[in-house]
Amino acid sequence: MFKFLKGVVGGSGTGIKDLPYNIGEPYPSSWGSWTHSRGTSKEDGSAVSIFLLSGSSSQDGHLVAGRNGVKRLRTVRHPNILSFLHSTEAEVSDGSTMKHTIYIVTEPVMPLLEKIKELNLNGTQRDEYFAWGLHQISKAVSFLNNDYHDTNDFLDILILFQVHGNVCMASVVVTPTLDWKLHALDVLSEFDGSSEVSNSAMLQYEWLVGSQYKSMELAKSDWTTIRKSPPWAIDSWGMGE
């Protein structure tokens, strides 16, 4: 089963030696247990971002959730959601132990927190930039909650209501052109109010989400109420915080 998941996550790559990118210096902050590093393409030197997540076991809860995030990022396309380029999973030696590590390569971005420090905006400029950024993230969330389309094996168009479940400052990154983009899709799940959510990533990995970003219902694991709520209810709480 792990080999299958590894194939889904990693494509043809089987280890860090196969990663066609150079990993540079990490940023001081990133979402959850992920490390967000600067990087460059080995082919043409173009800038990228590289996200790394490690665990002592292939079934570490963080890694299992991380694989969900990789799968989601590969398939979701929207101007205000981080653009996926490449991923792989490898066992990497850490001195005397082996660690399982997921690598995600994306367009070059910077954590929102670090960009805010760098820009050092004040007054009206700060307010206007924050308003514009929040508008961009709200469009990404609206797309997931209301407008995401997918196709099944029969190429039928499926309209899927999805919940990001983890909207917060750390799940936002900024492009070189200062646009805000949503990422950290580890707990992203389909929302179906008519069925149980026992198999959803949101239920399995809600412990990854900071308590201040959880609605009261999510904090209490009140799945009955959550199923009766609109798909945007949980993410709107994160936007408000």
PDB file of C-alpha atoms in Angstrom:
ATOM      1  CA  MET A   1       0.000   0.000   0.000  1.00  0.00           C
ATOM      2  CA  PHE A   2       2.817   2.403   0.872  1.00  0.00           C
ATOM      3  CA  LYS A   3       4.486   1.761  -2.485  1.00  0.00           C
ATOM      4  CA  PHE A   4       1.235   2.753  -4.172  1.00  0.00           C
ATOM      5  CA  LEU A   5       0.935   5.932  -2.128  1.00  0.00           C
ATOM      6  CA  LYS A   6       4.574   6.710  -2.771  1.00  0.00           C
ATOM      7  CA  GLY A   7       3.940   6.393  -6.484  1.00  0.00           C
ATOM      8  CA  VAL A   8       0.962   8.716  -6.266  1.00  0.00           C
ATOM      9  CA  VAL A   9       2.957  11.298  -4.355  1.00  0.00           C
ATOM     10  CA  GLY A  10       6.272  10.960  -6.057  1.00  0.00           C
ATOM     11  CA  GLY A  11       5.595  10.178  -9.671  1.00  0.00           C
ATOM     12  CA  SER A  12       8.764   8.761 -11.229  1.00  0.00           C
ATOM     13  CA  GLY A  13      11.101  10.127  -8.562  1.00  0.00           C
ATOM     14  CA  THR A  14      12.331   7.682  -5.931  1.00  0.00           C
ATOM     15  CA  GLY A  15      14.558   9.810  -3.747  1.00  0.00           C
ATOM     16  CA  ILE A  16      16.194  13.144  -3.088  1.00  0.00           C
ATOM     17  CA  LYS A  17      18.918  12.376  -5.636  1.00  0.00           C
ATOM     18  CA  ASP A  18      16.193  12.435  -8.274  1.00  0.00           C
ATOM     19  CA  LEU A  19      14.833  15.815  -7.242  1.00  0.00           C
ATOM     20  CA  PRO A  20      15.574  18.142 -10.187  1.00  0.00           C
ATOM     21  CA  TYR A  21      15.815  21.129  -7.860  1.00  0.00           C
ATOM     22  CA  ASN A  22      18.371  22.571  -5.458  1.00  0.00           C
ATOM     23  CA  ILE A  23      17.153  23.129  -1.899  1.00  0.00           C
ATOM     24  CA  GLY A  24      18.243  26.460  -0.441  1.00  0.00           C
ATOM     25  CA  GLU A  25      17.815  28.265   2.863  1.00  0.00           C
ATOM     26  CA  PRO A  26      14.583  27.695   4.802  1.00  0.00           C
ATOM     27  CA  TYR A  27      12.296  30.526   5.823  1.00  0.00           C
ATOM     28  CA  PRO A  28      11.897  31.134   9.574  1.00  0.00           C
ATOM     29  CA  SER A  29       8.201  30.209   9.459  1.00  0.00           C
ATOM     30  CA  SER A  30       5.932  27.749   7.697  1.00  0.00           C
ATOM     31  CA  TRP A  31       2.620  26.007   8.301  1.00  0.00           C
ATOM     32  CA  GLY A  32       2.540  23.104  10.763  1.00  0.00           C
ATOM     33  CA  SER A  33       5.490  20.705  10.675  1.00  0.00           C
ATOM     34  CA  TRP A  34       6.411  21.602   7.100  1.00  0.00           C
ATOM     35  CA  THR A  35       9.671  23.395   6.307  1.00  0.00           C
ATOM     36  CA  HIS A  36       9.437  25.998   3.539  1.00  0.00           C
ATOM     37  CA  SER A  37      12.748  26.532   1.737  1.00  0.00           C
ATOM     38  CA  ARG A  38      13.941  28.611  -1.149  1.00  0.00           C
ATOM     39  CA  GLY A  39      15.039  26.596  -4.161  1.00  0.00           C
ATOM     40  CA  THR A  40      16.149  26.670  -7.779  1.00  0.00           C
ATOM     41  CA  SER A  41      15.692  24.442 -10.804  1.00  0.00           C
ATOM     42  CA  LYS A  42      18.772  22.391 -11.692  1.00  0.00           C
ATOM     43  CA  GLU A  43      17.853  22.771 -15.347  1.00  0.00           C
ATOM     44  CA  ASP A  44      17.599  26.533 -15.755  1.00  0.00           C
ATOM     45  CA  GLY A  45      18.204  28.077 -12.330  1.00  0.00           C
ATOM     46  CA  SER A  46      14.685  29.478 -12.048  1.00  0.00           C
ATOM     47  CA  ALA A  47      13.406  30.158  -8.551  1.00  0.00           C
ATOM     48  CA  VAL A  48      10.989  27.782  -6.808  1.00  0.00           C
ATOM     49  CA  SER A  49       9.735  27.039  -3.319  1.00  0.00           C
ATOM     50  CA  ILE A  50      10.352  23.617  -1.777  1.00  0.00           C
ATOM     51  CA  PHE A  51       8.262  22.306   1.110  1.00  0.00           C
ATOM     52  CA  LEU A  52       9.601  19.395   3.190  1.00  0.00           C
ATOM     53  CA  LEU A  53       7.805  17.217   5.735  1.00  0.00           C
ATOM     54  CA  SER A  54       9.577  14.411   7.635  1.00  0.00           C
ATOM     55  CA  GLY A  55       8.558  11.594   9.950  1.00  0.00           C
ATOM     56  CA  SER A  56      10.193   8.556  11.533  1.00  0.00           C
ATOM     57  CA  SER A  57       7.627   6.210   9.982  1.00  0.00           C
ATOM     58  CA  SER A  58       5.887   6.146   6.627  1.00  0.00           C
ATOM     59  CA  GLN A  59       2.585   6.043   8.523  1.00  0.00           C
ATOM     60  CA  ASP A  60       3.361   9.034  10.725  1.00  0.00           C
ATOM     61  CA  GLY A  61       0.135  11.038  11.009  1.00  0.00           C
ATOM     62  CA  HIS A  62       1.768  14.187   9.675  1.00  0.00           C
ATOM     63  CA  LEU A  63       2.995  12.322   6.589  1.00  0.00           C
ATOM     64  CA  VAL A  64      -0.359  10.669   5.929  1.00  0.00           C
ATOM     65  CA  ALA A  65      -2.044  14.074   6.060  1.00  0.00           C
ATOM     66  CA  GLY A  66       0.785  15.508   3.977  1.00  0.00           C
ATOM     67  CA  ARG A  67       0.083  12.994   1.208  1.00  0.00           C
ATOM     68  CA  ASN A  68      -3.490  14.218   1.134  1.00  0.00           C
ATOM     69  CA  GLY A  69      -2.132  17.749   0.781  1.00  0.00           C
ATOM     70  CA  VAL A  70       0.112  16.717  -2.116  1.00  0.00           C
ATOM     71  CA  LYS A  71      -2.739  14.984  -3.926  1.00  0.00           C
ATOM     72  CA  ARG A  72      -5.007  17.993  -3.479  1.00  0.00           C
ATOM     73  CA  LEU A  73      -2.392  20.522  -4.565  1.00  0.00           C
ATOM     74  CA  ARG A  74      -1.671  18.515  -7.717  1.00  0.00           C
ATOM     75  CA  THR A  75      -5.313  18.491  -8.798  1.00  0.00           C
ATOM     76  CA  VAL A  76      -6.689  21.852  -7.650  1.00  0.00           C
ATOM     77  CA  ARG A  77      -6.097  24.705 -10.078  1.00  0.00           C
ATOM     78  CA  HIS A  78      -7.037  28.293  -9.267  1.00  0.00           C
ATOM     79  CA  PRO A  79      -5.183  31.630  -9.621  1.00  0.00           C
ATOM     80  CA  ASN A  80      -5.295  32.160  -5.858  1.00  0.00           C
ATOM     81  CA  ILE A  81      -4.153  28.661  -4.864  1.00  0.00           C
ATOM     82  CA  LEU A  82      -0.443  27.807  -4.845  1.00  0.00           C
ATOM     83  CA  SER A  83       0.747  26.322  -8.157  1.00  0.00           C
ATOM     84  CA  PHE A  84       2.197  22.793  -7.954  1.00  0.00           C
ATOM     85  CA  LEU A  85       5.296  21.856  -9.979  1.00  0.00           C
ATOM     86  CA  HIS A  86       6.704  18.562  -8.661  1.00  0.00           C
ATOM     87  CA  SER A  87       6.729  16.190  -5.688  1.00  0.00           C
ATOM     88  CA  THR A  88       8.536  13.125  -4.463  1.00  0.00           C
ATOM     89  CA  GLU A  89       8.885  11.058  -1.298  1.00  0.00           C
ATOM     90  CA  ALA A  90      12.121   9.522  -0.066  1.00  0.00           C
ATOM     91  CA  GLU A  91      13.825   7.827   2.843  1.00  0.00           C
ATOM     92  CA  VAL A  92      16.664  10.105   3.907  1.00  0.00           C
ATOM     93  CA  SER A  93      19.410   9.334   6.410  1.00  0.00           C
ATOM     94  CA  ASP A  94      19.486  11.601   9.445  1.00  0.00           C
ATOM     95  CA  GLY A  95      22.680  10.448  11.091  1.00  0.00           C
ATOM     96  CA  SER A  96      21.884   7.080  12.652  1.00  0.00           C
ATOM     97  CA  THR A  97      18.222   6.964  11.614  1.00  0.00           C
ATOM     98  CA  MET A  98      16.230   6.989   8.404  1.00  0.00           C
ATOM     99  CA  LYS A  99      13.462   9.531   7.966  1.00  0.00           C
ATOM    100  CA  HIS A 100      10.621   9.485   5.485  1.00  0.00           C
ATOM    101  CA  THR A 101      10.382  12.876   3.797  1.00  0.00           C
ATOM    102  CA  ILE A 102       7.870  14.389   1.393  1.00  0.00           C
ATOM    103  CA  TYR A 103       9.086  17.122  -0.951  1.00  0.00           C
ATOM    104  CA  ILE A 104       6.719  19.493  -2.754  1.00  0.00           C
ATOM    105  CA  VAL A 105       8.040  21.955  -5.332  1.00  0.00           C
ATOM    106  CA  THR A 106       5.905  24.966  -6.233  1.00  0.00           C
ATOM    107  CA  GLU A 107       6.112  28.363  -7.828  1.00  0.00           C
ATOM    108  CA  PRO A 108       8.362  30.705  -5.781  1.00  0.00           C
ATOM    109  CA  VAL A 109       6.553  32.197  -2.796  1.00  0.00           C
ATOM    110  CA  MET A 110       7.293  33.560   0.666  1.00  0.00           C
ATOM    111  CA  PRO A 111       5.338  32.953   3.900  1.00  0.00           C
ATOM    112  CA  LEU A 112       2.878  35.779   4.486  1.00  0.00           C
ATOM    113  CA  LEU A 113       4.320  36.490   7.926  1.00  0.00           C
ATOM    114  CA  GLU A 114       7.813  36.984   6.487  1.00  0.00           C
ATOM    115  CA  LYS A 115       6.538  39.160   3.631  1.00  0.00           C
ATOM    116  CA  ILE A 116       4.667  41.407   6.067  1.00  0.00           C
ATOM    117  CA  LYS A 117       7.884  41.910   8.037  1.00  0.00           C
ATOM    118  CA  GLU A 118       9.820  42.622   4.847  1.00  0.00           C
ATOM    119  CA  LEU A 119       7.331  45.155   3.462  1.00  0.00           C
ATOM    120  CA  ASN A 120       6.924  46.955   6.799  1.00  0.00           C
ATOM    121  CA  LEU A 121       3.818  48.762   5.571  1.00  0.00           C
ATOM    122  CA  ASN A 122       1.958  51.250   7.734  1.00  0.00           C
ATOM    123  CA  GLY A 123      -1.302  53.151   7.738  1.00  0.00           C
ATOM    124  CA  THR A 124      -3.382  53.232   4.579  1.00  0.00           C
ATOM    125  CA  GLN A 125      -0.855  51.247   2.539  1.00  0.00           C
ATOM    126  CA  ARG A 126      -0.971  48.405   5.047  1.00  0.00           C
ATOM    127  CA  ASP A 127      -4.777  48.423   5.234  1.00  0.00           C
ATOM    128  CA  GLU A 128      -5.172  48.436   1.459  1.00  0.00           C
ATOM    129  CA  TYR A 129      -2.659  45.636   0.962  1.00  0.00           C
ATOM    130  CA  PHE A 130      -4.319  43.479   3.617  1.00  0.00           C
ATOM    131  CA  ALA A 131      -7.752  44.128   2.105  1.00  0.00           C
ATOM    132  CA  TRP A 132      -6.506  43.105  -1.342  1.00  0.00           C
ATOM    133  CA  GLY A 133      -4.817  39.982   0.026  1.00  0.00           C
ATOM    134  CA  LEU A 134      -7.882  38.895   1.981  1.00  0.00           C
ATOM    135  CA  HIS A 135      -9.958  39.405  -1.161  1.00  0.00           C
ATOM    136  CA  GLN A 136      -7.657  37.015  -3.032  1.00  0.00           C
ATOM    137  CA  ILE A 137      -7.854  34.362  -0.312  1.00  0.00           C
ATOM    138  CA  SER A 138     -11.637  34.715  -0.126  1.00  0.00           C
ATOM    139  CA  LYS A 139     -11.786  33.950  -3.863  1.00  0.00           C
ATOM    140  CA  ALA A 140      -9.716  30.796  -3.331  1.00  0.00           C
ATOM    141  CA  VAL A 141     -11.945  29.680  -0.454  1.00  0.00           C
ATOM    142  CA  SER A 142     -15.104  30.466  -2.428  1.00  0.00           C
ATOM    143  CA  PHE A 143     -13.806  28.360  -5.311  1.00  0.00           C
ATOM    144  CA  LEU A 144     -13.232  25.382  -3.024  1.00  0.00           C
ATOM    145  CA  ASN A 145     -16.525  25.761  -1.158  1.00  0.00           C
ATOM    146  CA  ASN A 146     -18.758  26.447  -4.155  1.00  0.00           C
ATOM    147  CA  ASP A 147     -17.203  26.086  -7.586  1.00  0.00           C
ATOM    148  CA  TYR A 148     -14.643  23.271  -7.688  1.00  0.00           C
ATOM    149  CA  HIS A 149     -15.211  20.856 -10.587  1.00  0.00           C
ATOM    150  CA  ASP A 150     -13.627  17.465 -11.171  1.00  0.00           C
ATOM    151  CA  THR A 151     -14.107  14.547 -13.547  1.00  0.00           C
ATOM    152  CA  ASN A 152     -14.609  10.877 -12.773  1.00  0.00           C
ATOM    153  CA  ASP A 153     -13.472   7.829 -14.762  1.00  0.00           C
ATOM    154  CA  PHE A 154     -16.353   8.363 -17.184  1.00  0.00           C
ATOM    155  CA  LEU A 155     -15.345  12.013 -17.725  1.00  0.00           C
ATOM    156  CA  ASP A 156     -18.554  13.251 -16.158  1.00  0.00           C
ATOM    157  CA  ILE A 157     -18.223  16.711 -14.644  1.00  0.00           C
ATOM    158  CA  LEU A 158     -18.555  16.523 -10.879  1.00  0.00           C
ATOM    159  CA  ILE A 159     -19.306  19.550  -8.740  1.00  0.00           C
ATOM    160  CA  LEU A 160     -17.584  18.971  -5.406  1.00  0.00           C
ATOM    161  CA  PHE A 161     -18.048  21.180  -2.371  1.00  0.00           C
ATOM    162  CA  GLN A 162     -14.742  21.204  -0.540  1.00  0.00           C
ATOM    163  CA  VAL A 163     -13.651  22.527   2.831  1.00  0.00           C
ATOM    164  CA  HIS A 164     -10.081  23.738   3.270  1.00  0.00           C
ATOM    165  CA  GLY A 165     -10.420  23.412   7.037  1.00  0.00           C
ATOM    166  CA  ASN A 166      -7.190  25.228   7.822  1.00  0.00           C
ATOM    167  CA  VAL A 167      -7.462  28.860   6.720  1.00  0.00           C
ATOM    168  CA  CYS A 168      -4.995  30.927   8.761  1.00  0.00           C
ATOM    169  CA  MET A 169      -2.022  33.252   8.283  1.00  0.00           C
ATOM    170  CA  ALA A 170       0.417  30.333   8.046  1.00  0.00           C
ATOM    171  CA  SER A 171      -1.578  28.767   5.195  1.00  0.00           C
ATOM    172  CA  VAL A 172      -1.079  31.874   3.052  1.00  0.00           C
ATOM    173  CA  VAL A 173       2.002  32.562   0.937  1.00  0.00           C
ATOM    174  CA  VAL A 174       2.949  35.545  -1.219  1.00  0.00           C
ATOM    175  CA  THR A 175       4.299  35.602  -4.782  1.00  0.00           C
ATOM    176  CA  PRO A 176       7.062  37.918  -6.053  1.00  0.00           C
ATOM    177  CA  THR A 177       4.276  40.131  -7.466  1.00  0.00           C
ATOM    178  CA  LEU A 178       2.792  40.401  -3.932  1.00  0.00           C
ATOM    179  CA  ASP A 179      -0.282  38.264  -4.654  1.00  0.00           C
ATOM    180  CA  TRP A 180      -1.596  36.111  -1.814  1.00  0.00           C
ATOM    181  CA  LYS A 181      -2.130  32.397  -2.416  1.00  0.00           C
ATOM    182  CA  LEU A 182      -3.719  29.677  -0.303  1.00  0.00           C
ATOM    183  CA  HIS A 183      -1.852  26.429   0.380  1.00  0.00           C
ATOM    184  CA  ALA A 184      -1.507  23.876   3.238  1.00  0.00           C
ATOM    185  CA  LEU A 185      -4.209  21.549   1.876  1.00  0.00           C
ATOM    186  CA  ASP A 186      -3.428  18.660   4.245  1.00  0.00           C
ATOM    187  CA  VAL A 187      -6.917  18.584   5.790  1.00  0.00           C
ATOM    188  CA  LEU A 188      -8.847  19.624   2.671  1.00  0.00           C
ATOM    189  CA  SER A 189     -11.916  17.394   2.297  1.00  0.00           C
ATOM    190  CA  GLU A 190     -15.010  16.946   0.182  1.00  0.00           C
ATOM    191  CA  PHE A 191     -18.098  18.207   1.958  1.00  0.00           C
ATOM    192  CA  ASP A 192     -21.288  16.182   1.743  1.00  0.00           C
ATOM    193  CA  GLY A 193     -23.899  17.174   4.273  1.00  0.00           C
ATOM    194  CA  SER A 194     -25.995  14.103   3.493  1.00  0.00           C
ATOM    195  CA  SER A 195     -23.380  11.527   4.513  1.00  0.00           C
ATOM    196  CA  GLU A 196     -21.090  10.661   7.385  1.00  0.00           C
ATOM    197  CA  VAL A 197     -17.653  12.327   7.384  1.00  0.00           C
ATOM    198  CA  SER A 198     -15.819   9.559   9.227  1.00  0.00           C
ATOM    199  CA  ASN A 199     -13.369   9.062   6.368  1.00  0.00           C
ATOM    200  CA  SER A 200     -12.710  12.718   5.628  1.00  0.00           C
ATOM    201  CA  ALA A 201      -9.280  14.250   6.117  1.00  0.00           C
ATOM    202  CA  MET A 202     -10.904  17.037   8.112  1.00  0.00           C
ATOM    203  CA  LEU A 203     -12.061  14.525  10.727  1.00  0.00           C
ATOM    204  CA  GLN A 204      -8.882  12.442  10.730  1.00  0.00           C
ATOM    205  CA  TYR A 205      -6.423  15.329  10.879  1.00  0.00           C
ATOM    206  CA  GLU A 206      -8.280  18.167  12.585  1.00  0.00           C
ATOM    207  CA  TRP A 207      -5.630  17.942  15.335  1.00  0.00           C
ATOM    208  CA  LEU A 208      -3.250  19.636  12.881  1.00  0.00           C
ATOM    209  CA  VAL A 209      -5.328  22.827  12.956  1.00  0.00           C
ATOM    210  CA  GLY A 210      -4.587  25.451  15.605  1.00  0.00           C
ATOM    211  CA  SER A 211      -7.349  25.786  18.191  1.00  0.00           C
ATOM    212  CA  GLN A 212      -7.771  29.507  17.480  1.00  0.00           C
ATOM    213  CA  TYR A 213      -8.690  28.684  13.876  1.00  0.00           C
ATOM    214  CA  LYS A 214     -11.364  26.120  14.737  1.00  0.00           C
ATOM    215  CA  SER A 215     -15.018  26.980  14.892  1.00  0.00           C
ATOM    216  CA  MET A 216     -16.779  25.944  18.088  1.00  0.00           C
ATOM    217  CA  GLU A 217     -18.349  22.963  16.301  1.00  0.00           C
ATOM    218  CA  LEU A 218     -15.021  21.763  14.921  1.00  0.00           C
ATOM    219  CA  ALA A 219     -13.297  22.213  18.277  1.00  0.00           C
ATOM    220  CA  LYS A 220     -15.971  20.007  19.884  1.00  0.00           C
ATOM    221  CA  SER A 221     -15.934  17.525  16.968  1.00  0.00           C
ATOM    222  CA  ASP A 222     -19.656  18.176  16.584  1.00  0.00           C
ATOM    223  CA  TRP A 223     -19.902  16.480  13.190  1.00  0.00           C
ATOM    224  CA  THR A 224     -23.697  16.309  13.303  1.00  0.00           C
ATOM    225  CA  THR A 225     -23.936  20.105  13.371  1.00  0.00           C
ATOM    226  CA  ILE A 226     -21.110  20.481  10.852  1.00  0.00           C
ATOM    227  CA  ARG A 227     -22.931  18.246   8.361  1.00  0.00           C
ATOM    228  CA  LYS A 228     -26.016  20.439   8.679  1.00  0.00           C
ATOM    229  CA  SER A 229     -24.005  23.623   8.081  1.00  0.00           C
ATOM    230  CA  PRO A 230     -23.097  25.123   4.680  1.00  0.00           C
ATOM    231  CA  PRO A 231     -19.667  24.120   3.302  1.00  0.00           C
ATOM    232  CA  TRP A 232     -18.275  27.620   3.827  1.00  0.00           C
ATOM    233  CA  ALA A 233     -19.033  27.749   7.564  1.00  0.00           C
ATOM    234  CA  ILE A 234     -15.724  26.286   8.786  1.00  0.00           C
ATOM    235  CA  ASP A 235     -13.520  28.245   6.395  1.00  0.00           C
ATOM    236  CA  SER A 236     -15.312  31.519   7.092  1.00  0.00           C
ATOM    237  CA  TRP A 237     -14.345  31.104  10.754  1.00  0.00           C
ATOM    238  CA  GLY A 238     -10.685  30.811   9.754  1.00  0.00           C
ATOM    239  CA  MET A 239     -10.997  33.892   7.546  1.00  0.00           C
ATOM    240  CA  GLY A 240     -12.430  35.833  10.470  1.00  0.00           C
ATOM    241  CA  GLU A 241      -9.575  34.887  12.761  1.00  0.00           C
TER     242      GLU A 241
END
